[in-house]
PDB file of N, CA and C in Angstrom:
ATOM      1  N   MET A   1     -10.602  -8.668  11.973  1.00  0.00           N
ATOM      2  CA  MET A   1      -9.401  -8.076  11.414  1.00  0.00           C
ATOM      3  C   MET A   1      -8.200  -8.591  12.192  1.00  0.00           C
ATOM      4  N   GLU A   2      -7.199  -9.045  11.466  1.00  0.00           N
ATOM      5  CA  GLU A   2      -5.927  -9.453  12.060  1.00  0.00           C
ATOM      6  C   GLU A   2      -4.826  -8.600  11.457  1.00  0.00           C
ATOM      7  N   ASN A   3      -3.826  -8.283  12.247  1.00  0.00           N
ATOM      8  CA  ASN A   3      -2.716  -7.476  11.761  1.00  0.00           C
ATOM      9  C   ASN A   3      -1.439  -7.915  12.454  1.00  0.00           C
ATOM     10  N   SER A   4      -0.387  -8.099  11.672  1.00  0.00           N
ATOM     11  CA  SER A   4       0.923  -8.381  12.255  1.00  0.00           C
ATOM     12  C   SER A   4       1.944  -7.456  11.610  1.00  0.00           C
ATOM     13  N   LEU A   5       2.902  -7.026  12.390  1.00  0.00           N
ATOM     14  CA  LEU A   5       3.958  -6.145  11.911  1.00  0.00           C
ATOM     15  C   LEU A   5       5.263  -6.616  12.527  1.00  0.00           C
ATOM     16  N   GLU A   6       6.187  -7.041  11.672  1.00  0.00           N
ATOM     17  CA  GLU A   6       7.455  -7.597  12.133  1.00  0.00           C
ATOM     18  C   GLU A   6       8.619  -6.859  11.485  1.00  0.00           C
ATOM     19  N   PRO A   7       9.750  -6.753  12.179  1.00  0.00           N
ATOM     20  CA  PRO A   7      10.926  -6.146  11.563  1.00  0.00           C
ATOM     21  C   PRO A   7      11.558  -7.097  10.544  1.00  0.00           C
ATOM     22  N   VAL A   8      12.178  -6.524   9.523  1.00  0.00           N
ATOM     23  CA  VAL A   8      12.997  -7.291   8.587  1.00  0.00           C
ATOM     24  C   VAL A   8      14.442  -7.019   8.991  1.00  0.00           C
ATOM     25  N   ILE A   9      15.167  -8.071   9.328  1.00  0.00           N
ATOM     26  CA  ILE A   9      16.528  -7.948   9.856  1.00  0.00           C
ATOM     27  C   ILE A   9      17.554  -8.159   8.741  1.00  0.00           C
ATOM     28  N   ALA A  10      18.581  -7.335   8.715  1.00  0.00           N
ATOM     29  CA  ALA A  10      19.653  -7.469   7.720  1.00  0.00           C
ATOM     30  C   ALA A  10      20.456  -8.739   7.990  1.00  0.00           C
ATOM     31  N   GLU A  11      20.575  -9.578   6.973  1.00  0.00           N
ATOM     32  CA  GLU A  11      21.347 -10.818   7.090  1.00  0.00           C
ATOM     33  C   GLU A  11      22.808 -10.604   6.738  1.00  0.00           C
ATOM     34  N   GLU A  12      23.122  -9.410   6.223  1.00  0.00           N
ATOM     35  CA  GLU A  12      24.495  -9.027   5.899  1.00  0.00           C
ATOM     36  C   GLU A  12      24.581  -7.508   5.973  1.00  0.00           C
ATOM     37  N   ASP A  13      25.780  -6.969   6.010  1.00  0.00           N
ATOM     38  CA  ASP A  13      25.946  -5.521   5.980  1.00  0.00           C
ATOM     39  C   ASP A  13      25.399  -4.984   4.657  1.00  0.00           C
ATOM     40  N   LEU A  14      24.672  -3.866   4.727  1.00  0.00           N
ATOM     41  CA  LEU A  14      24.092  -3.243   3.539  1.00  0.00           C
ATOM     42  C   LEU A  14      24.542  -1.798   3.455  1.00  0.00           C
ATOM     43  N   GLU A  15      24.689  -1.306   2.224  1.00  0.00           N
ATOM     44  CA  GLU A  15      25.061   0.092   2.030  1.00  0.00           C
ATOM     45  C   GLU A  15      24.344   0.626   0.797  1.00  0.00           C
ATOM     46  N   THR A  16      23.734   1.809   0.948  1.00  0.00           N
ATOM     47  CA  THR A  16      23.122   2.508  -0.181  1.00  0.00           C
ATOM     48  C   THR A  16      23.849   3.843  -0.332  1.00  0.00           C
ATOM     49  N   ASP A  17      23.379   4.667  -1.254  1.00  0.00           N
ATOM     50  CA  ASP A  17      23.958   6.003  -1.408  1.00  0.00           C
ATOM     51  C   ASP A  17      23.693   6.871  -0.186  1.00  0.00           C
ATOM     52  N   TYR A  18      22.725   6.467   0.663  1.00  0.00           N
ATOM     53  CA  TYR A  18      22.281   7.315   1.757  1.00  0.00           C
ATOM     54  C   TYR A  18      22.589   6.785   3.151  1.00  0.00           C
ATOM     55  N   LEU A  19      22.751   5.466   3.305  1.00  0.00           N
ATOM     56  CA  LEU A  19      22.941   4.926   4.650  1.00  0.00           C
ATOM     57  C   LEU A  19      23.628   3.566   4.623  1.00  0.00           C
ATOM     58  N   LYS A  20      24.089   3.177   5.805  1.00  0.00           N
ATOM     59  CA  LYS A  20      24.695   1.862   6.007  1.00  0.00           C
ATOM     60  C   LYS A  20      23.908   1.145   7.098  1.00  0.00           C
ATOM     61  N   ILE A  21      23.657  -0.139   6.888  1.00  0.00           N
ATOM     62  CA  ILE A  21      22.951  -0.957   7.874  1.00  0.00           C
ATOM     63  C   ILE A  21      23.808  -2.176   8.166  1.00  0.00           C
ATOM     64  N   LYS A  22      24.155  -2.356   9.416  1.00  0.00           N
ATOM     65  CA  LYS A  22      24.984  -3.500   9.799  1.00  0.00           C
ATOM     66  C   LYS A  22      24.141  -4.763   9.938  1.00  0.00           C
ATOM     67  N   LYS A  23      24.765  -5.899   9.690  1.00  0.00           N
ATOM     68  CA  LYS A  23      24.116  -7.200   9.845  1.00  0.00           C
ATOM     69  C   LYS A  23      23.483  -7.283  11.235  1.00  0.00           C
ATOM     70  N   GLY A  24      22.252  -7.783  11.289  1.00  0.00           N
ATOM     71  CA  GLY A  24      21.555  -7.940  12.560  1.00  0.00           C
ATOM     72  C   GLY A  24      20.662  -6.774  12.946  1.00  0.00           C
ATOM     73  N   LEU A  25      20.785  -5.651  12.235  1.00  0.00           N
ATOM     74  CA  LEU A  25      19.934  -4.493  12.527  1.00  0.00           C
ATOM     75  C   LEU A  25      18.695  -4.503  11.633  1.00  0.00           C
ATOM     76  N   VAL A  26      17.712  -3.724  12.008  1.00  0.00           N
ATOM     77  CA  VAL A  26      16.465  -3.651  11.246  1.00  0.00           C
ATOM     78  C   VAL A  26      16.709  -2.919   9.929  1.00  0.00           C
ATOM     79  N   ARG A  27      16.235  -3.528   8.834  1.00  0.00           N
ATOM     80  CA  ARG A  27      16.356  -2.904   7.517  1.00  0.00           C
ATOM     81  C   ARG A  27      15.001  -2.589   6.897  1.00  0.00           C
ATOM     82  N   GLY A  28      13.911  -2.889   7.642  1.00  0.00           N
ATOM     83  CA  GLY A  28      12.583  -2.603   7.111  1.00  0.00           C
ATOM     84  C   GLY A  28      11.499  -3.263   7.937  1.00  0.00           C
ATOM     85  N   GLN A  29      10.324  -3.410   7.311  1.00  0.00           N
ATOM     86  CA  GLN A  29       9.186  -4.013   8.011  1.00  0.00           C
ATOM     87  C   GLN A  29       8.411  -4.931   7.079  1.00  0.00           C
ATOM     88  N   HIS A  30       7.744  -5.912   7.691  1.00  0.00           N
ATOM     89  CA  HIS A  30       6.870  -6.841   6.965  1.00  0.00           C
ATOM     90  C   HIS A  30       5.536  -6.852   7.701  1.00  0.00           C
ATOM     91  N   GLN A  31       4.484  -6.452   6.992  1.00  0.00           N
ATOM     92  CA  GLN A  31       3.154  -6.355   7.600  1.00  0.00           C
ATOM     93  C   GLN A  31       2.172  -7.235   6.840  1.00  0.00           C
ATOM     94  N   VAL A  32       1.337  -7.936   7.585  1.00  0.00           N
ATOM     95  CA  VAL A  32       0.243  -8.716   7.001  1.00  0.00           C
ATOM     96  C   VAL A  32      -1.038  -8.315   7.728  1.00  0.00           C
ATOM     97  N   ALA A  33      -2.026  -7.857   6.966  1.00  0.00           N
ATOM     98  CA  ALA A  33      -3.331  -7.498   7.526  1.00  0.00           C
ATOM     99  C   ALA A  33      -4.393  -8.321   6.805  1.00  0.00           C
ATOM    100  N   LYS A  34      -5.285  -8.925   7.577  1.00  0.00           N
ATOM    101  CA  LYS A  34      -6.348  -9.752   7.001  1.00  0.00           C
ATOM    102  C   LYS A  34      -7.693  -9.287   7.531  1.00  0.00           C
ATOM    103  N   GLY A  35      -8.670  -9.282   6.649  1.00  0.00           N
ATOM    104  CA  GLY A  35     -10.019  -8.909   7.041  1.00  0.00           C
ATOM    105  C   GLY A  35     -11.042  -9.762   6.317  1.00  0.00           C
ATOM    106  N   ILE A  36     -12.236  -9.804   6.871  1.00  0.00           N
ATOM    107  CA  ILE A  36     -13.336 -10.555   6.272  1.00  0.00           C
ATOM    108  C   ILE A  36     -14.552  -9.636   6.216  1.00  0.00           C
ATOM    109  N   SER A  37     -15.189  -9.570   5.050  1.00  0.00           N
ATOM    110  CA  SER A  37     -16.379  -8.735   4.896  1.00  0.00           C
ATOM    111  C   SER A  37     -17.573  -9.405   5.559  1.00  0.00           C
ATOM    112  N   TRP A  38     -18.653  -8.665   5.691  1.00  0.00           N
ATOM    113  CA  TRP A  38     -19.861  -9.184   6.337  1.00  0.00           C
ATOM    114  C   TRP A  38     -20.413 -10.406   5.622  1.00  0.00           C
ATOM    115  N   ASP A  39     -20.109 -10.541   4.306  1.00  0.00           N
ATOM    116  CA  ASP A  39     -20.623 -11.701   3.570  1.00  0.00           C
ATOM    117  C   ASP A  39     -19.567 -12.791   3.365  1.00  0.00           C
ATOM    118  N   GLY A  40     -18.465 -12.719   4.121  1.00  0.00           N
ATOM    119  CA  GLY A  40     -17.480 -13.797   4.124  1.00  0.00           C
ATOM    120  C   GLY A  40     -16.336 -13.665   3.141  1.00  0.00           C
ATOM    121  N   ARG A  41     -16.290 -12.605   2.356  1.00  0.00           N
ATOM    122  CA  ARG A  41     -15.168 -12.430   1.426  1.00  0.00           C
ATOM    123  C   ARG A  41     -13.935 -11.996   2.203  1.00  0.00           C
ATOM    124  N   GLU A  42     -12.783 -12.534   1.810  1.00  0.00           N
ATOM    125  CA  GLU A  42     -11.532 -12.258   2.519  1.00  0.00           C
ATOM    126  C   GLU A  42     -10.662 -11.299   1.720  1.00  0.00           C
ATOM    127  N   VAL A  43      -9.933 -10.465   2.453  1.00  0.00           N
ATOM    128  CA  VAL A  43      -8.946  -9.594   1.834  1.00  0.00           C
ATOM    129  C   VAL A  43      -7.671  -9.682   2.665  1.00  0.00           C
ATOM    130  N   THR A  44      -6.533  -9.759   1.978  1.00  0.00           N
ATOM    131  CA  THR A  44      -5.236  -9.830   2.651  1.00  0.00           C
ATOM    132  C   THR A  44      -4.316  -8.779   2.049  1.00  0.00           C
ATOM    133  N   LEU A  45      -3.670  -8.004   2.900  1.00  0.00           N
ATOM    134  CA  LEU A  45      -2.666  -7.030   2.479  1.00  0.00           C
ATOM    135  C   LEU A  45      -1.324  -7.520   2.993  1.00  0.00           C
ATOM    136  N   ILE A  46      -0.370  -7.653   2.089  1.00  0.00           N
ATOM    137  CA  ILE A  46       0.998  -8.003   2.476  1.00  0.00           C
ATOM    138  C   ILE A  46       1.881  -6.844   2.034  1.00  0.00           C
ATOM    139  N   LEU A  47       2.535  -6.219   2.979  1.00  0.00           N
ATOM    140  CA  LEU A  47       3.381  -5.064   2.696  1.00  0.00           C
ATOM    141  C   LEU A  47       4.768  -5.332   3.258  1.00  0.00           C
ATOM    142  N   ARG A  48       5.755  -5.320   2.380  1.00  0.00           N
ATOM    143  CA  ARG A  48       7.144  -5.499   2.804  1.00  0.00           C
ATOM    144  C   ARG A  48       7.934  -4.323   2.242  1.00  0.00           C
ATOM    145  N   MET A  49       8.455  -3.520   3.151  1.00  0.00           N
ATOM    146  CA  MET A  49       9.287  -2.384   2.769  1.00  0.00           C
ATOM    147  C   MET A  49      10.612  -2.551   3.492  1.00  0.00           C
ATOM    148  N   ALA A  50      11.675  -2.716   2.714  1.00  0.00           N
ATOM    149  CA  ALA A  50      12.970  -2.944   3.348  1.00  0.00           C
ATOM    150  C   ALA A  50      14.099  -2.552   2.403  1.00  0.00           C
ATOM    151  N   VAL A  51      15.161  -2.041   2.973  1.00  0.00           N
ATOM    152  CA  VAL A  51      16.368  -1.729   2.216  1.00  0.00           C
ATOM    153  C   VAL A  51      16.975  -3.039   1.721  1.00  0.00           C
ATOM    154  N   GLY A  52      17.411  -3.055   0.467  1.00  0.00           N
ATOM    155  CA  GLY A  52      18.126  -4.207  -0.060  1.00  0.00           C
ATOM    156  C   GLY A  52      17.259  -5.313  -0.627  1.00  0.00           C
ATOM    157  N   GLU A  53      15.976  -5.046  -0.854  1.00  0.00           N
ATOM    158  CA  GLU A  53      15.111  -6.067  -1.455  1.00  0.00           C
ATOM    159  C   GLU A  53      15.591  -6.354  -2.880  1.00  0.00           C
ATOM    160  N   LYS A  54      15.522  -7.610  -3.282  1.00  0.00           N
ATOM    161  CA  LYS A  54      15.980  -8.008  -4.619  1.00  0.00           C
ATOM    162  C   LYS A  54      15.014  -7.532  -5.700  1.00  0.00           C
ATOM    163  N   GLN A  55      13.724  -7.527  -5.399  1.00  0.00           N
ATOM    164  CA  GLN A  55      12.714  -7.080  -6.357  1.00  0.00           C
ATOM    165  C   GLN A  55      11.833  -6.022  -5.701  1.00  0.00           C
ATOM    166  N   SER A  56      11.404  -5.066  -6.508  1.00  0.00           N
ATOM    167  CA  SER A  56      10.469  -4.053  -6.029  1.00  0.00           C
ATOM    168  C   SER A  56       9.263  -4.063  -6.962  1.00  0.00           C
ATOM    169  N   PHE A  57       8.094  -4.349  -6.402  1.00  0.00           N
ATOM    170  CA  PHE A  57       6.884  -4.379  -7.217  1.00  0.00           C
ATOM    171  C   PHE A  57       5.655  -4.255  -6.336  1.00  0.00           C
ATOM    172  N   ASP A  58       4.555  -3.861  -6.954  1.00  0.00           N
ATOM    173  CA  ASP A  58       3.234  -3.902  -6.327  1.00  0.00           C
ATOM    174  C   ASP A  58       2.441  -4.968  -7.069  1.00  0.00           C
ATOM    175  N   ARG A  59       1.656  -5.750  -6.329  1.00  0.00           N
ATOM    176  CA  ARG A  59       0.883  -6.821  -6.960  1.00  0.00           C
ATOM    177  C   ARG A  59      -0.518  -6.854  -6.374  1.00  0.00           C
ATOM    178  N   ILE A  60      -1.487  -7.010  -7.254  1.00  0.00           N
ATOM    179  CA  ILE A  60      -2.885  -7.162  -6.851  1.00  0.00           C
ATOM    180  C   ILE A  60      -3.390  -8.469  -7.442  1.00  0.00           C
ATOM    181  N   ARG A  61      -3.892  -9.337  -6.571  1.00  0.00           N
ATOM    182  CA  ARG A  61      -4.485 -10.597  -7.020  1.00  0.00           C
ATOM    183  C   ARG A  61      -5.932 -10.635  -6.551  1.00  0.00           C
ATOM    184  N   ILE A  62      -6.827 -10.898  -7.480  1.00  0.00           N
ATOM    185  CA  ILE A  62      -8.243 -11.027  -7.152  1.00  0.00           C
ATOM    186  C   ILE A  62      -8.716 -12.384  -7.649  1.00  0.00           C
ATOM    187  N   LYS A  63      -9.232 -13.193  -6.722  1.00  0.00           N
ATOM    188  CA  LYS A  63      -9.792 -14.491  -7.105  1.00  0.00           C
ATOM    189  C   LYS A  63     -11.252 -14.282  -7.453  1.00  0.00           C
ATOM    190  N   GLY A  64     -11.599 -14.564  -8.683  1.00  0.00           N
ATOM    191  CA  GLY A  64     -12.965 -14.361  -9.143  1.00  0.00           C
ATOM    192  C   GLY A  64     -13.131 -14.936 -10.532  1.00  0.00           C
ATOM    193  N   VAL A  65     -14.101 -14.406 -11.254  1.00  0.00           N
ATOM    194  CA  VAL A  65     -14.329 -14.845 -12.627  1.00  0.00           C
ATOM    195  C   VAL A  65     -14.292 -13.601 -13.503  1.00  0.00           C
ATOM    196  N   PRO A  66     -13.213 -13.366 -14.210  1.00  0.00           N
ATOM    197  CA  PRO A  66     -11.983 -14.161 -14.214  1.00  0.00           C
ATOM    198  C   PRO A  66     -11.069 -13.756 -13.057  1.00  0.00           C
ATOM    199  N   ASP A  67     -10.072 -14.597 -12.750  1.00  0.00           N
ATOM    200  CA  ASP A  67      -9.038 -14.224 -11.795  1.00  0.00           C
ATOM    201  C   ASP A  67      -8.217 -13.080 -12.389  1.00  0.00           C
ATOM    202  N   ILE A  68      -7.751 -12.184 -11.525  1.00  0.00           N
ATOM    203  CA  ILE A  68      -6.910 -11.071 -11.967  1.00  0.00           C
ATOM    204  C   ILE A  68      -5.600 -11.131 -11.196  1.00  0.00           C
ATOM    205  N   ASP A  69      -4.489 -10.994 -11.905  1.00  0.00           N
ATOM    206  CA  ASP A  69      -3.166 -10.958 -11.287  1.00  0.00           C
ATOM    207  C   ASP A  69      -2.385  -9.839 -11.967  1.00  0.00           C
ATOM    208  N   LEU A  70      -2.293  -8.688 -11.297  1.00  0.00           N
ATOM    209  CA  LEU A  70      -1.639  -7.506 -11.843  1.00  0.00           C
ATOM    210  C   LEU A  70      -0.351  -7.256 -11.073  1.00  0.00           C
ATOM    211  N   LYS A  71       0.778  -7.229 -11.780  1.00  0.00           N
ATOM    212  CA  LYS A  71       2.071  -6.967 -11.147  1.00  0.00           C
ATOM    213  C   LYS A  71       2.679  -5.727 -11.789  1.00  0.00           C
ATOM    214  N   ILE A  72       2.976  -4.726 -10.966  1.00  0.00           N
ATOM    215  CA  ILE A  72       3.563  -3.478 -11.440  1.00  0.00           C
ATOM    216  C   ILE A  72       5.034  -3.485 -11.035  1.00  0.00           C
ATOM    217  N   GLU A  73       5.914  -3.758 -12.001  1.00  0.00           N
ATOM    218  CA  GLU A  73       7.351  -3.803 -11.731  1.00  0.00           C
ATOM    219  C   GLU A  73       7.821  -2.433 -11.249  1.00  0.00           C
ATOM    220  N   GLY A  74       8.633  -2.418 -10.223  1.00  0.00           N
ATOM    221  CA  GLY A  74       9.128  -1.171  -9.664  1.00  0.00           C
ATOM    222  C   GLY A  74       8.167  -0.543  -8.664  1.00  0.00           C
ATOM    223  N   GLY A  75       6.910  -0.984  -8.678  1.00  0.00           N
ATOM    224  CA  GLY A  75       5.917  -0.481  -7.735  1.00  0.00           C
ATOM    225  C   GLY A  75       5.452   0.927  -8.056  1.00  0.00           C
ATOM    226  N   ILE A  76       4.523   1.403  -7.261  1.00  0.00           N
ATOM    227  CA  ILE A  76       4.014   2.770  -7.374  1.00  0.00           C
ATOM    228  C   ILE A  76       4.583   3.562  -6.209  1.00  0.00           C
ATOM    229  N   HIS A  77       5.263   4.648  -6.515  1.00  0.00           N
ATOM    230  CA  HIS A  77       5.875   5.484  -5.479  1.00  0.00           C
ATOM    231  C   HIS A  77       4.786   5.972  -4.526  1.00  0.00           C
ATOM    232  N   GLY A  78       4.958   5.735  -3.234  1.00  0.00           N
ATOM    233  CA  GLY A  78       3.930   6.037  -2.241  1.00  0.00           C
ATOM    234  C   GLY A  78       3.485   7.482  -2.213  1.00  0.00           C
ATOM    235  N   ASP A  79       4.430   8.424  -2.239  1.00  0.00           N
ATOM    236  CA  ASP A  79       4.063   9.842  -2.186  1.00  0.00           C
ATOM    237  C   ASP A  79       3.313  10.263  -3.444  1.00  0.00           C
ATOM    238  N   ILE A  80       3.747   9.756  -4.604  1.00  0.00           N
ATOM    239  CA  ILE A  80       3.067  10.095  -5.857  1.00  0.00           C
ATOM    240  C   ILE A  80       1.662   9.496  -5.862  1.00  0.00           C
ATOM    241  N   GLY A  81       1.531   8.252  -5.417  1.00  0.00           N
ATOM    242  CA  GLY A  81       0.220   7.606  -5.358  1.00  0.00           C
ATOM    243  C   GLY A  81      -0.740   8.344  -4.442  1.00  0.00           C
ATOM    244  N   THR A  82      -0.255   8.742  -3.266  1.00  0.00           N
ATOM    245  CA  THR A  82      -1.095   9.466  -2.304  1.00  0.00           C
ATOM    246  C   THR A  82      -1.515  10.822  -2.857  1.00  0.00           C
ATOM    247  N   SER A  83      -0.569  11.570  -3.416  1.00  0.00           N
ATOM    248  CA  SER A  83      -0.911  12.900  -3.937  1.00  0.00           C
ATOM    249  C   SER A  83      -1.864  12.796  -5.125  1.00  0.00           C
ATOM    250  N   THR A  84      -1.752  11.741  -5.920  1.00  0.00           N
ATOM    251  CA  THR A  84      -2.665  11.545  -7.045  1.00  0.00           C
ATOM    252  C   THR A  84      -4.096  11.357  -6.556  1.00  0.00           C
ATOM    253  N   VAL A  85      -4.273  10.560  -5.517  1.00  0.00           N
ATOM    254  CA  VAL A  85      -5.614  10.360  -4.951  1.00  0.00           C
ATOM    255  C   VAL A  85      -6.172  11.689  -4.448  1.00  0.00           C
ATOM    256  N   ILE A  86      -5.359  12.456  -3.742  1.00  0.00           N
ATOM    257  CA  ILE A  86      -5.812  13.738  -3.190  1.00  0.00           C
ATOM    258  C   ILE A  86      -6.227  14.695  -4.303  1.00  0.00           C
ATOM    259  N   VAL A  87      -5.393  14.831  -5.328  1.00  0.00           N
ATOM    260  CA  VAL A  87      -5.702  15.740  -6.435  1.00  0.00           C
ATOM    261  C   VAL A  87      -6.978  15.305  -7.150  1.00  0.00           C
ATOM    262  N   ASN A  88      -7.147  14.007  -7.348  1.00  0.00           N
ATOM    263  CA  ASN A  88      -8.338  13.521  -8.052  1.00  0.00           C
ATOM    264  C   ASN A  88      -9.618  13.673  -7.233  1.00  0.00           C
ATOM    265  N   TYR A  89      -9.510  13.892  -5.934  1.00  0.00           N
ATOM    266  CA  TYR A  89     -10.687  14.116  -5.093  1.00  0.00           C
ATOM    267  C   TYR A  89     -11.124  15.587  -5.073  1.00  0.00           C
ATOM    268  N   ILE A  90     -10.332  16.481  -5.630  1.00  0.00           N
ATOM    269  CA  ILE A  90     -10.667  17.907  -5.580  1.00  0.00           C
ATOM    270  C   ILE A  90     -12.066  18.196  -6.130  1.00  0.00           C
ATOM    271  N   PRO A  91     -12.460  17.673  -7.308  1.00  0.00           N
ATOM    272  CA  PRO A  91     -13.823  17.970  -7.791  1.00  0.00           C
ATOM    273  C   PRO A  91     -14.913  17.545  -6.805  1.00  0.00           C
ATOM    274  N   ALA A  92     -14.769  16.392  -6.176  1.00  0.00           N
ATOM    275  CA  ALA A  92     -15.769  15.935  -5.197  1.00  0.00           C
ATOM    276  C   ALA A  92     -15.771  16.834  -3.964  1.00  0.00           C
ATOM    277  N   LEU A  93     -14.599  17.279  -3.534  1.00  0.00           N
ATOM    278  CA  LEU A  93     -14.509  18.163  -2.367  1.00  0.00           C
ATOM    279  C   LEU A  93     -15.189  19.503  -2.633  1.00  0.00           C
ATOM    280  N   LEU A  94     -15.052  20.003  -3.849  1.00  0.00           N
ATOM    281  CA  LEU A  94     -15.650  21.295  -4.191  1.00  0.00           C
ATOM    282  C   LEU A  94     -17.173  21.248  -4.179  1.00  0.00           C
ATOM    283  N   LYS A  95     -17.761  20.068  -4.281  1.00  0.00           N
ATOM    284  CA  LYS A  95     -19.219  19.923  -4.264  1.00  0.00           C
ATOM    285  C   LYS A  95     -19.786  19.849  -2.847  1.00  0.00           C
ATOM    286  N   LEU A  96     -18.925  19.681  -1.840  1.00  0.00           N
ATOM    287  CA  LEU A  96     -19.387  19.582  -0.458  1.00  0.00           C
ATOM    288  C   LEU A  96     -19.640  20.969   0.127  1.00  0.00           C
ATOM    289  N   PRO A  97     -20.592  21.089   1.049  1.00  0.00           N
ATOM    290  CA  PRO A  97     -20.805  22.378   1.711  1.00  0.00           C
ATOM    291  C   PRO A  97     -19.617  22.697   2.627  1.00  0.00           C
ATOM    292  N   PRO A  98     -19.431  23.965   2.968  1.00  0.00           N
ATOM    293  CA  PRO A  98     -18.339  24.323   3.879  1.00  0.00           C
ATOM    294  C   PRO A  98     -18.459  23.576   5.206  1.00  0.00           C
ATOM    295  N   GLY A  99     -17.320  23.305   5.825  1.00  0.00           N
ATOM    296  CA  GLY A  99     -17.317  22.638   7.123  1.00  0.00           C
ATOM    297  C   GLY A  99     -16.317  21.498   7.164  1.00  0.00           C
ATOM    298  N   LEU A 100     -16.312  20.816   8.289  1.00  0.00           N
ATOM    299  CA  LEU A 100     -15.405  19.690   8.490  1.00  0.00           C
ATOM    300  C   LEU A 100     -16.019  18.426   7.898  1.00  0.00           C
ATOM    301  N   HIS A 101     -15.266  17.728   7.065  1.00  0.00           N
ATOM    302  CA  HIS A 101     -15.741  16.503   6.422  1.00  0.00           C
ATOM    303  C   HIS A 101     -14.698  15.404   6.586  1.00  0.00           C
ATOM    304  N   SER A 102     -15.145  14.169   6.426  1.00  0.00           N
ATOM    305  CA  SER A 102     -14.223  13.029   6.445  1.00  0.00           C
ATOM    306  C   SER A 102     -14.376  12.268   5.132  1.00  0.00           C
ATOM    307  N   THR A 103     -13.590  11.229   4.959  1.00  0.00           N
ATOM    308  CA  THR A 103     -13.682  10.429   3.738  1.00  0.00           C
ATOM    309  C   THR A 103     -15.045   9.760   3.607  1.00  0.00           C
ATOM    310  N   ARG A 104     -15.765   9.614   4.704  1.00  0.00           N
ATOM    311  CA  ARG A 104     -17.123   9.039   4.632  1.00  0.00           C
ATOM    312  C   ARG A 104     -18.069   9.944   3.843  1.00  0.00           C
ATOM    313  N   ASP A 105     -17.732  11.223   3.741  1.00  0.00           N
ATOM    314  CA  ASP A 105     -18.570  12.172   3.013  1.00  0.00           C
ATOM    315  C   ASP A 105     -18.291  12.170   1.510  1.00  0.00           C
ATOM    316  N   LEU A 106     -17.247  11.473   1.099  1.00  0.00           N
ATOM    317  CA  LEU A 106     -16.825  11.477  -0.299  1.00  0.00           C
ATOM    318  C   LEU A 106     -17.298  10.222  -1.021  1.00  0.00           C
ATOM    319  N   PRO A 107     -17.492  10.317  -2.337  1.00  0.00           N
ATOM    320  CA  PRO A 107     -17.836   9.109  -3.095  1.00  0.00           C
ATOM    321  C   PRO A 107     -16.626   8.179  -3.173  1.00  0.00           C
ATOM    322  N   LEU A 108     -16.881   6.922  -3.488  1.00  0.00           N
ATOM    323  CA  LEU A 108     -15.775   5.990  -3.684  1.00  0.00           C
ATOM    324  C   LEU A 108     -14.928   6.461  -4.860  1.00  0.00           C
ATOM    325  N   PRO A 109     -13.600   6.306  -4.780  1.00  0.00           N
ATOM    326  CA  PRO A 109     -12.752   6.735  -5.896  1.00  0.00           C
ATOM    327  C   PRO A 109     -13.036   5.887  -7.133  1.00  0.00           C
ATOM    328  N   HIS A 110     -12.979   6.528  -8.287  1.00  0.00           N
ATOM    329  CA  HIS A 110     -13.186   5.823  -9.549  1.00  0.00           C
ATOM    330  C   HIS A 110     -12.498   6.599 -10.659  1.00  0.00           C
ATOM    331  N   PHE A 111     -12.416   5.996 -11.813  1.00  0.00           N
ATOM    332  CA  PHE A 111     -11.766   6.624 -12.954  1.00  0.00           C
ATOM    333  C   PHE A 111     -12.759   6.752 -14.093  1.00  0.00           C
ATOM    334  N   THR A 112     -12.836   7.931 -14.672  1.00  0.00           N
ATOM    335  CA  THR A 112     -13.666   8.138 -15.857  1.00  0.00           C
ATOM    336  C   THR A 112     -12.895   8.979 -16.856  1.00  0.00           C
ATOM    337  N   ILE A 113     -13.279   8.861 -18.099  1.00  0.00           N
ATOM    338  CA  ILE A 113     -12.627   9.657 -19.160  1.00  0.00           C
ATOM    339  C   ILE A 113     -13.605  10.717 -19.626  1.00  0.00           C
TER     340      ILE A 113
END
């Protein structure tokens, strides 16, 4: 596993409805995490969160047969995405016996109708 986390520096003064960022100050972060599975498959996460980005989107690319390239314009709001996962795990949690549990005790997330 490799991980890098770097600041994104403002190249000009920025202003939003909520804050001002002067040129040269940190306006966000850029993270790259890479991992390799036991059978040699690679996964890379690139996360860039910064004030003043020209485009906002989430993208998933899977190299396979067939290749998949999914781009969600505007991205998925982090708090909404997290709460959705938690709410959808409620049925699985209710099936567990009382006590302290971790995500290892839960089934992999999936979608069914």
